[in-house]
Amino acid sequence: MARSEEERRRIIEEENRQPYLPWMTWGEFSALPERQKSRELQKFSQYVTTYLGFWKTCDLSSCRRAKACRGFLTEAQYRAEPRYHDSFPPCVGPGGARQPEVLAGMRRLGGREEDDEPKYDGRQRADREAW
């Protein structure tokens, strides 16, 4: 059944009110220009890189002084080859060299274990019982 225009508008408004980052909804985030979206995602990643202690070996003195990740990608880093991932601060490295560490840290901070696999094993069990 086709949705009415009012129903479509309501669904879009609901999606736009959904939280995306701790300080921003999806609607606010999607309205930003690309560089500002990148900056907001880097702010979020900075919490994790600070937790992991990347500031201890960071090239930026501001990060080392603050004992926290404070860096943002420069225009040169956006254009560099190998490319820096635009959702992570520069301490992650070109080509996302330390990206797996950051993603594992995000899972840890989010309360998920690194080897957290789905617990349901019903299909395999049912296949074994059939034989």
PDB file of N, CA, C and O in Angstrom, residues 16-61:
ATOM      1  N   ASN A  16      15.211  11.865  11.381  1.00  0.00           N
ATOM      2  CA  ASN A  16      16.060  13.017  11.658  1.00  0.00           C
ATOM      3  C   ASN A  16      16.223  13.293  13.149  1.00  0.00           C
ATOM      4  O   ASN A  16      17.194  13.916  13.561  1.00  0.00           O
ATOM      5  N   ARG A  17      15.282  12.832  13.967  1.00  0.00           N
ATOM      6  CA  ARG A  17      15.389  13.026  15.421  1.00  0.00           C
ATOM      7  C   ARG A  17      16.215  11.941  16.107  1.00  0.00           C
ATOM      8  O   ARG A  17      16.505  12.042  17.299  1.00  0.00           O
ATOM      9  N   GLN A  18      16.591  10.907  15.393  1.00  0.00           N
ATOM     10  CA  GLN A  18      17.355   9.819  15.988  1.00  0.00           C
ATOM     11  C   GLN A  18      18.753  10.296  16.378  1.00  0.00           C
ATOM     12  O   GLN A  18      19.407  11.009  15.627  1.00  0.00           O
ATOM     13  N   PRO A  19      19.258   9.894  17.553  1.00  0.00           N
ATOM     14  CA  PRO A  19      20.620  10.281  17.938  1.00  0.00           C
ATOM     15  C   PRO A  19      21.635   9.635  17.000  1.00  0.00           C
ATOM     16  O   PRO A  19      21.490   8.474  16.620  1.00  0.00           O
ATOM     17  N   TYR A  20      22.641  10.392  16.617  1.00  0.00           N
ATOM     18  CA  TYR A  20      23.700   9.864  15.760  1.00  0.00           C
ATOM     19  C   TYR A  20      25.033   9.904  16.494  1.00  0.00           C
ATOM     20  O   TYR A  20      25.735   8.907  16.556  1.00  0.00           O
ATOM     21  N   LEU A  21      25.372  11.047  17.038  1.00  0.00           N
ATOM     22  CA  LEU A  21      26.542  11.209  17.891  1.00  0.00           C
ATOM     23  C   LEU A  21      26.021  11.662  19.253  1.00  0.00           C
ATOM     24  O   LEU A  21      24.899  12.156  19.349  1.00  0.00           O
ATOM     25  N   PRO A  22      26.806  11.517  20.311  1.00  0.00           N
ATOM     26  CA  PRO A  22      26.285  11.897  21.638  1.00  0.00           C
ATOM     27  C   PRO A  22      25.767  13.332  21.725  1.00  0.00           C
ATOM     28  O   PRO A  22      24.897  13.628  22.537  1.00  0.00           O
ATOM     29  N   TRP A  23      26.227  14.215  20.885  1.00  0.00           N
ATOM     30  CA  TRP A  23      25.829  15.618  20.943  1.00  0.00           C
ATOM     31  C   TRP A  23      25.019  16.063  19.722  1.00  0.00           C
ATOM     32  O   TRP A  23      24.742  17.248  19.574  1.00  0.00           O
ATOM     33  N   MET A  24      24.614  15.129  18.875  1.00  0.00           N
ATOM     34  CA  MET A  24      24.003  15.525  17.611  1.00  0.00           C
ATOM     35  C   MET A  24      23.035  14.450  17.111  1.00  0.00           C
ATOM     36  O   MET A  24      23.297  13.267  17.233  1.00  0.00           O
ATOM     37  N   THR A  25      21.923  14.911  16.518  1.00  0.00           N
ATOM     38  CA  THR A  25      20.969  13.979  15.920  1.00  0.00           C
ATOM     39  C   THR A  25      21.354  13.714  14.463  1.00  0.00           C
ATOM     40  O   THR A  25      22.195  14.416  13.898  1.00  0.00           O
ATOM     41  N   TRP A  26      20.698  12.724  13.864  1.00  0.00           N
ATOM     42  CA  TRP A  26      20.983  12.392  12.467  1.00  0.00           C
ATOM     43  C   TRP A  26      20.636  13.561  11.548  1.00  0.00           C
ATOM     44  O   TRP A  26      21.364  13.866  10.612  1.00  0.00           O
ATOM     45  N   GLY A  27      19.542  14.240  11.823  1.00  0.00           N
ATOM     46  CA  GLY A  27      19.134  15.372  10.998  1.00  0.00           C
ATOM     47  C   GLY A  27      20.149  16.509  11.055  1.00  0.00           C
ATOM     48  O   GLY A  27      20.475  17.114  10.035  1.00  0.00           O
ATOM     49  N   GLU A  28      20.661  16.804  12.245  1.00  0.00           N
ATOM     50  CA  GLU A  28      21.676  17.858  12.390  1.00  0.00           C
ATOM     51  C   GLU A  28      22.957  17.463  11.665  1.00  0.00           C
ATOM     52  O   GLU A  28      23.570  18.275  10.983  1.00  0.00           O
ATOM     53  N   PHE A  29      23.343  16.194  11.815  1.00  0.00           N
ATOM     54  CA  PHE A  29      24.578  15.722  11.193  1.00  0.00           C
ATOM     55  C   PHE A  29      24.461  15.744   9.666  1.00  0.00           C
ATOM     56  O   PHE A  29      25.371  16.204   8.974  1.00  0.00           O
ATOM     57  N   SER A  30      23.363  15.261   9.131  1.00  0.00           N
ATOM     58  CA  SER A  30      23.230  15.167   7.678  1.00  0.00           C
ATOM     59  C   SER A  30      23.130  16.532   7.011  1.00  0.00           C
ATOM     60  O   SER A  30      23.386  16.647   5.815  1.00  0.00           O
ATOM     61  N   ALA A  31      22.796  17.576   7.769  1.00  0.00           N
ATOM     62  CA  ALA A  31      22.710  18.920   7.210  1.00  0.00           C
ATOM     63  C   ALA A  31      24.077  19.598   7.091  1.00  0.00           C
ATOM     64  O   ALA A  31      24.197  20.634   6.444  1.00  0.00           O
ATOM     65  N   LEU A  32      25.106  19.016   7.704  1.00  0.00           N
ATOM     66  CA  LEU A  32      26.440  19.630   7.690  1.00  0.00           C
ATOM     67  C   LEU A  32      27.149  19.402   6.358  1.00  0.00           C
ATOM     68  O   LEU A  32      26.920  18.395   5.689  1.00  0.00           O
ATOM     69  N   PRO A  33      28.089  20.305   5.991  1.00  0.00           N
ATOM     70  CA  PRO A  33      28.932  20.045   4.812  1.00  0.00           C
ATOM     71  C   PRO A  33      29.907  18.905   5.107  1.00  0.00           C
ATOM     72  O   PRO A  33      30.153  18.556   6.268  1.00  0.00           O
ATOM     73  N   GLU A  34      30.481  18.315   4.077  1.00  0.00           N
ATOM     74  CA  GLU A  34      31.326  17.123   4.221  1.00  0.00           C
ATOM     75  C   GLU A  34      32.486  17.306   5.198  1.00  0.00           C
ATOM     76  O   GLU A  34      32.752  16.443   6.017  1.00  0.00           O
ATOM     77  N   ARG A  35      33.223  18.418   5.111  1.00  0.00           N
ATOM     78  CA  ARG A  35      34.365  18.641   6.009  1.00  0.00           C
ATOM     79  C   ARG A  35      33.924  18.748   7.459  1.00  0.00           C
ATOM     80  O   ARG A  35      34.599  18.270   8.360  1.00  0.00           O
ATOM     81  N   GLN A  36      32.773  19.376   7.693  1.00  0.00           N
ATOM     82  CA  GLN A  36      32.280  19.498   9.064  1.00  0.00           C
ATOM     83  C   GLN A  36      31.806  18.138   9.588  1.00  0.00           C
ATOM     84  O   GLN A  36      32.000  17.828  10.759  1.00  0.00           O
ATOM     85  N   LYS A  37      31.221  17.314   8.712  1.00  0.00           N
ATOM     86  CA  LYS A  37      30.854  15.949   9.117  1.00  0.00           C
ATOM     87  C   LYS A  37      32.103  15.191   9.538  1.00  0.00           C
ATOM     88  O   LYS A  37      32.112  14.503  10.566  1.00  0.00           O
ATOM     89  N   SER A  38      33.157  15.323   8.750  1.00  0.00           N
ATOM     90  CA  SER A  38      34.417  14.663   9.059  1.00  0.00           C
ATOM     91  C   SER A  38      34.949  15.132  10.408  1.00  0.00           C
ATOM     92  O   SER A  38      35.403  14.331  11.223  1.00  0.00           O
ATOM     93  N   ARG A  39      34.882  16.425  10.656  1.00  0.00           N
ATOM     94  CA  ARG A  39      35.380  16.985  11.916  1.00  0.00           C
ATOM     95  C   ARG A  39      34.583  16.435  13.108  1.00  0.00           C
ATOM     96  O   ARG A  39      35.150  16.100  14.149  1.00  0.00           O
ATOM     97  N   GLU A  40      33.259  16.345  12.973  1.00  0.00           N
ATOM     98  CA  GLU A  40      32.428  15.817  14.055  1.00  0.00           C
ATOM     99  C   GLU A  40      32.750  14.349  14.330  1.00  0.00           C
ATOM    100  O   GLU A  40      32.814  13.921  15.485  1.00  0.00           O
ATOM    101  N   LEU A  41      32.963  13.560  13.272  1.00  0.00           N
ATOM    102  CA  LEU A  41      33.332  12.152  13.461  1.00  0.00           C
ATOM    103  C   LEU A  41      34.717  12.036  14.096  1.00  0.00           C
ATOM    104  O   LEU A  41      34.960  11.140  14.911  1.00  0.00           O
ATOM    105  N   GLN A  42      35.632  12.945  13.740  1.00  0.00           N
ATOM    106  CA  GLN A  42      36.957  12.941  14.362  1.00  0.00           C
ATOM    107  C   GLN A  42      36.865  13.278  15.848  1.00  0.00           C
ATOM    108  O   GLN A  42      37.583  12.692  16.663  1.00  0.00           O
ATOM    109  N   LYS A  43      35.966  14.200  16.226  1.00  0.00           N
ATOM    110  CA  LYS A  43      35.767  14.518  17.643  1.00  0.00           C
ATOM    111  C   LYS A  43      35.355  13.264  18.402  1.00  0.00           C
ATOM    112  O   LYS A  43      35.828  13.004  19.510  1.00  0.00           O
ATOM    113  N   PHE A  44      34.451  12.490  17.801  1.00  0.00           N
ATOM    114  CA  PHE A  44      33.999  11.258  18.446  1.00  0.00           C
ATOM    115  C   PHE A  44      35.153  10.261  18.572  1.00  0.00           C
ATOM    116  O   PHE A  44      35.341   9.646  19.620  1.00  0.00           O
ATOM    117  N   SER A  45      35.947  10.122  17.527  1.00  0.00           N
ATOM    118  CA  SER A  45      37.077   9.188  17.543  1.00  0.00           C
ATOM    119  C   SER A  45      38.153   9.620  18.529  1.00  0.00           C
ATOM    120  O   SER A  45      38.886   8.778  19.049  1.00  0.00           O
ATOM    121  N   GLN A  46      38.250  10.908  18.802  1.00  0.00           N
ATOM    122  CA  GLN A  46      39.259  11.397  19.735  1.00  0.00           C
ATOM    123  C   GLN A  46      39.051  10.843  21.143  1.00  0.00           C
ATOM    124  O   GLN A  46      40.021  10.619  21.868  1.00  0.00           O
ATOM    125  N   TYR A  47      37.813  10.597  21.532  1.00  0.00           N
ATOM    126  CA  TYR A  47      37.557  10.005  22.848  1.00  0.00           C
ATOM    127  C   TYR A  47      38.212   8.627  22.940  1.00  0.00           C
ATOM    128  O   TYR A  47      38.820   8.280  23.953  1.00  0.00           O
ATOM    129  N   VAL A  48      38.091   7.859  21.887  1.00  0.00           N
ATOM    130  CA  VAL A  48      38.630   6.498  21.885  1.00  0.00           C
ATOM    131  C   VAL A  48      40.155   6.524  21.808  1.00  0.00           C
ATOM    132  O   VAL A  48      40.825   5.793  22.524  1.00  0.00           O
ATOM    133  N   THR A  49      40.712   7.387  20.936  1.00  0.00           N
ATOM    134  CA  THR A  49      42.170   7.442  20.814  1.00  0.00           C
ATOM    135  C   THR A  49      42.806   7.969  22.103  1.00  0.00           C
ATOM    136  O   THR A  49      43.904   7.558  22.459  1.00  0.00           O
ATOM    137  N   THR A  50      42.099   8.839  22.827  1.00  0.00           N
ATOM    138  CA  THR A  50      42.588   9.286  24.133  1.00  0.00           C
ATOM    139  C   THR A  50      42.596   8.111  25.103  1.00  0.00           C
ATOM    140  O   THR A  50      43.582   7.888  25.813  1.00  0.00           O
ATOM    141  N   TYR A  51      41.516   7.350  25.129  1.00  0.00           N
ATOM    142  CA  TYR A  51      41.412   6.172  25.997  1.00  0.00           C
ATOM    143  C   TYR A  51      42.538   5.177  25.705  1.00  0.00           C
ATOM    144  O   TYR A  51      43.106   4.585  26.621  1.00  0.00           O
ATOM    145  N   LEU A  52      42.863   5.015  24.425  1.00  0.00           N
ATOM    146  CA  LEU A  52      43.907   4.071  24.033  1.00  0.00           C
ATOM    147  C   LEU A  52      45.319   4.622  24.249  1.00  0.00           C
ATOM    148  O   LEU A  52      46.293   3.892  24.102  1.00  0.00           O
ATOM    149  N   GLY A  53      45.443   5.902  24.559  1.00  0.00           N
ATOM    150  CA  GLY A  53      46.746   6.493  24.842  1.00  0.00           C
ATOM    151  C   GLY A  53      47.548   6.874  23.613  1.00  0.00           C
ATOM    152  O   GLY A  53      48.772   6.980  23.680  1.00  0.00           O
ATOM    153  N   PHE A  54      46.890   7.123  22.499  1.00  0.00           N
ATOM    154  CA  PHE A  54      47.600   7.517  21.282  1.00  0.00           C
ATOM    155  C   PHE A  54      48.308   8.854  21.456  1.00  0.00           C
ATOM    156  O   PHE A  54      49.258   9.149  20.752  1.00  0.00           O
ATOM    157  N   TRP A  55      47.854   9.683  22.407  1.00  0.00           N
ATOM    158  CA  TRP A  55      48.465  10.986  22.614  1.00  0.00           C
ATOM    159  C   TRP A  55      49.918  10.860  23.070  1.00  0.00           C
ATOM    160  O   TRP A  55      50.718  11.778  22.874  1.00  0.00           O
ATOM    161  N   LYS A  56      50.286   9.742  23.666  1.00  0.00           N
ATOM    162  CA  LYS A  56      51.653   9.565  24.176  1.00  0.00           C
ATOM    163  C   LYS A  56      52.685   9.547  23.059  1.00  0.00           C
ATOM    164  O   LYS A  56      53.827   9.963  23.265  1.00  0.00           O
ATOM    165  N   THR A  57      52.307   9.063  21.900  1.00  0.00           N
ATOM    166  CA  THR A  57      53.241   8.979  20.776  1.00  0.00           C
ATOM    167  C   THR A  57      52.837   9.880  19.616  1.00  0.00           C
ATOM    168  O   THR A  57      53.361   9.743  18.516  1.00  0.00           O
ATOM    169  N   CYS A  58      51.929  10.828  19.868  1.00  0.00           N
ATOM    170  CA  CYS A  58      51.415  11.694  18.804  1.00  0.00           C
ATOM    171  C   CYS A  58      52.482  12.695  18.355  1.00  0.00           C
ATOM    172  O   CYS A  58      53.297  13.159  19.152  1.00  0.00           O
ATOM    173  N   ASP A  59      52.442  13.023  17.070  1.00  0.00           N
ATOM    174  CA  ASP A  59      53.357  14.018  16.515  1.00  0.00           C
ATOM    175  C   ASP A  59      52.971  15.438  16.915  1.00  0.00           C
ATOM    176  O   ASP A  59      53.797  16.346  16.834  1.00  0.00           O
ATOM    177  N   LEU A  60      51.737  15.644  17.333  1.00  0.00           N
ATOM    178  CA  LEU A  60      51.263  16.980  17.690  1.00  0.00           C
ATOM    179  C   LEU A  60      51.559  17.273  19.159  1.00  0.00           C
ATOM    180  O   LEU A  60      51.133  16.540  20.051  1.00  0.00           O
ATOM    181  N   SER A  61      52.270  18.375  19.396  1.00  0.00           N
ATOM    182  CA  SER A  61      52.627  18.724  20.773  1.00  0.00           C
ATOM    183  C   SER A  61      51.396  19.096  21.595  1.00  0.00           C
ATOM    184  O   SER A  61      51.376  18.883  22.810  1.00  0.00           O
TER     185      SER A  61
END
